[in-house]
PDB file of C-alpha atoms in Angstrom:
ATOM      1  CA  MET A   1     -23.454  40.822 -20.793  1.00 81.00           C
ATOM      2  CA  GLY A   2     -23.714  40.797 -16.972  1.00 83.00           C
ATOM      3  CA  ALA A   3     -25.037  37.194 -16.960  1.00 89.00           C
ATOM      4  CA  PHE A   4     -21.970  36.114 -18.958  1.00 91.00           C
ATOM      5  CA  PHE A   5     -19.472  37.526 -16.470  1.00 90.00           C
ATOM      6  CA  ARG A   6     -21.493  36.190 -13.482  1.00 92.00           C
ATOM      7  CA  GLN A   7     -21.363  32.716 -15.044  1.00 94.00           C
ATOM      8  CA  LEU A   8     -17.644  33.077 -15.864  1.00 93.00           C
ATOM      9  CA  PHE A   9     -16.749  34.157 -12.325  1.00 93.00           C
ATOM     10  CA  ALA A  10     -18.930  31.354 -10.827  1.00 93.00           C
ATOM     11  CA  THR A  11     -17.134  28.732 -12.976  1.00 94.00           C
ATOM     12  CA  ILE A  12     -13.742  30.107 -12.005  1.00 95.00           C
ATOM     13  CA  LEU A  13     -14.707  30.081  -8.255  1.00 95.00           C
ATOM     14  CA  ALA A  14     -15.962  26.527  -8.547  1.00 95.00           C
ATOM     15  CA  LEU A  15     -12.717  25.429 -10.150  1.00 95.00           C
ATOM     16  CA  VAL A  16     -10.635  27.092  -7.503  1.00 94.00           C
ATOM     17  CA  ILE A  17     -12.776  25.479  -4.713  1.00 94.00           C
ATOM     18  CA  VAL A  18     -12.349  22.028  -6.366  1.00 94.00           C
ATOM     19  CA  LEU A  19      -8.589  22.459  -6.763  1.00 94.00           C
ATOM     20  CA  VAL A  20      -8.060  23.657  -3.149  1.00 93.00           C
ATOM     21  CA  GLY A  21     -10.246  20.905  -1.871  1.00 92.00           C
ATOM     22  CA  GLY A  22      -8.305  18.295  -3.977  1.00 90.00           C
ATOM     23  CA  VAL A  23      -4.974  19.593  -2.641  1.00 91.00           C
ATOM     24  CA  PHE A  24      -6.334  19.503   0.960  1.00 91.00           C
ATOM     25  CA  LEU A  25      -7.551  15.960   0.439  1.00 89.00           C
ATOM     26  CA  LEU A  26      -4.237  14.862  -0.936  1.00 88.00           C
ATOM     27  CA  VAL A  27      -2.418  16.417   2.024  1.00 86.00           C
ATOM     28  CA  LEU A  28      -4.698  14.504   4.390  1.00 84.00           C
ATOM     29  CA  ILE A  29      -4.062  11.298   2.590  1.00 82.00           C
ATOM     30  CA  ALA A  30      -0.292  11.793   2.672  1.00 78.00           C
ATOM     31  CA  LEU A  31      -0.364  12.596   6.362  1.00 77.00           C
ATOM     32  CA  GLY A  32      -2.491   9.574   7.124  1.00 73.00           C
ATOM     33  CA  SER A  33      -0.305   7.163   5.180  1.00 69.00           C
ATOM     34  CA  SER A  34       3.073   8.192   6.771  1.00 66.00           C
ATOM     35  CA  LYS A  35       2.675   5.759   9.663  1.00 71.00           C
ATOM     36  CA  LYS A  36       5.776   3.548   9.965  1.00 75.00           C
ATOM     37  CA  THR A  37       5.765   0.032  11.330  1.00 78.00           C
ATOM     38  CA  VAL A  38       7.980  -0.209  14.383  1.00 83.00           C
ATOM     39  CA  ILE A  39       9.916  -3.418  14.571  1.00 85.00           C
ATOM     40  CA  PRO A  40      11.543  -3.965  18.024  1.00 88.00           C
ATOM     41  CA  ALA A  41      15.003  -5.373  18.395  1.00 89.00           C
ATOM     42  CA  HIS A  42      15.302  -9.180  18.668  1.00 89.00           C
ATOM     43  CA  ALA A  43      11.984  -9.706  16.862  1.00 91.00           C
ATOM     44  CA  THR A  44      10.679 -12.938  15.486  1.00 91.00           C
ATOM     45  CA  LEU A  45       9.314 -13.079  11.916  1.00 88.00           C
ATOM     46  CA  HIS A  46       6.209 -15.405  11.870  1.00 89.00           C
ATOM     47  CA  LEU A  47       5.220 -16.619   8.435  1.00 85.00           C
ATOM     48  CA  VAL A  48       2.089 -18.740   7.888  1.00 83.00           C
ATOM     49  CA  MET A  49       2.681 -20.854   4.758  1.00 81.00           C
ATOM     50  CA  PRO A  50      -0.538 -22.166   3.122  1.00 79.00           C
ATOM     51  CA  VAL A  51      -0.840 -25.773   2.007  1.00 78.00           C
ATOM     52  CA  SER A  52      -0.891 -24.836  -1.664  1.00 79.00           C
ATOM     53  CA  LEU A  53       1.792 -22.335  -2.579  1.00 79.00           C
ATOM     54  CA  ALA A  54       1.831 -20.844  -6.045  1.00 78.00           C
ATOM     55  CA  GLU A  55       5.003 -19.515  -7.515  1.00 79.00           C
ATOM     56  CA  TYR A  56       3.527 -16.259  -8.614  1.00 74.00           C
ATOM     57  CA  PRO A  57       0.040 -14.684  -7.968  1.00 72.00           C
ATOM     58  CA  PRO A  58      -2.751 -15.586 -10.349  1.00 71.00           C
ATOM     59  CA  THR A  59      -3.298 -12.915 -12.920  1.00 71.00           C
ATOM     60  CA  ARG A  60      -7.024 -13.434 -13.495  1.00 69.00           C
ATOM     61  CA  GLU A  61      -8.280 -12.838  -9.972  1.00 66.00           C
ATOM     62  CA  LYS A  62      -9.541  -9.668  -8.416  1.00 67.00           C
ATOM     63  CA  PRO A  63      -6.855  -6.857  -8.512  1.00 68.00           C
ATOM     64  CA  PHE A  64      -7.859  -5.500  -5.105  1.00 71.00           C
ATOM     65  CA  GLY A  65      -7.858  -6.965  -1.630  1.00 70.00           C
ATOM     66  CA  GLU A  66      -5.791  -9.673  -0.067  1.00 73.00           C
ATOM     67  CA  ARG A  67      -3.791 -11.767  -2.403  1.00 75.00           C
ATOM     68  CA  PRO A  68      -2.539 -15.225  -1.427  1.00 75.00           C
ATOM     69  CA  LEU A  69       1.056 -15.760  -0.255  1.00 79.00           C
ATOM     70  CA  THR A  70       3.237 -17.007  -3.083  1.00 83.00           C
ATOM     71  CA  LEU A  71       6.629 -18.647  -3.183  1.00 85.00           C
ATOM     72  CA  HIS A  72       8.022 -15.386  -4.515  1.00 85.00           C
ATOM     73  CA  ASP A  73       6.637 -13.429  -1.505  1.00 85.00           C
ATOM     74  CA  LEU A  74       8.036 -16.053   0.874  1.00 86.00           C
ATOM     75  CA  ARG A  75      11.518 -15.915  -0.671  1.00 89.00           C
ATOM     76  CA  GLN A  76      11.454 -12.036  -0.650  1.00 90.00           C
ATOM     77  CA  ASP A  77      10.388 -12.010   3.001  1.00 87.00           C
ATOM     78  CA  LEU A  78      13.196 -14.429   4.042  1.00 90.00           C
ATOM     79  CA  ARG A  79      15.775 -12.356   2.043  1.00 93.00           C
ATOM     80  CA  MET A  80      14.706  -9.195   3.775  1.00 91.00           C
ATOM     81  CA  ALA A  81      14.704 -10.915   7.151  1.00 89.00           C
ATOM     82  CA  ALA A  82      18.228 -12.172   6.533  1.00 91.00           C
ATOM     83  CA  VAL A  83      19.689  -8.665   6.154  1.00 93.00           C
ATOM     84  CA  ASP A  84      17.491  -7.027   8.822  1.00 90.00           C
ATOM     85  CA  LYS A  85      19.554  -6.698  12.050  1.00 91.00           C
ATOM     86  CA  ARG A  86      16.359  -6.406  14.191  1.00 91.00           C
ATOM     87  CA  ILE A  87      15.092  -9.915  13.314  1.00 91.00           C
ATOM     88  CA  ASP A  88      16.657 -12.808  15.207  1.00 91.00           C
ATOM     89  CA  ARG A  89      14.427 -15.716  14.467  1.00 91.00           C
ATOM     90  CA  VAL A  90      12.109 -16.855  11.692  1.00 90.00           C
ATOM     91  CA  VAL A  91       9.141 -19.168  12.357  1.00 91.00           C
ATOM     92  CA  ILE A  92       7.431 -20.747   9.422  1.00 87.00           C
ATOM     93  CA  GLN A  93       4.071 -22.366  10.316  1.00 88.00           C
ATOM     94  CA  MET A  94       2.847 -24.902   7.864  1.00 84.00           C
ATOM     95  CA  GLY A  95      -0.867 -24.944   6.960  1.00 74.00           C
TER      96      GLY A  95
END
């Protein structure tokens, strides 16, 4: 009977340690990702437009990592820059 309770308490302790560690890890991730990008006043938006520009990203490529710039992304960036008071100029570099 004593072995049962020892195993039970060890399992409960392990679960508590895993849960506390998980919460601690989530807090560290949340603190690390709270960095904001600072855009100075009178900034210039510099967009490099590739030679081939797809309308939407391909759906059969790798889901992680850098994805190519699409026409949709370019239009969204230009729309956001149009209403942002901190951006004065837009430079689009071809190729």
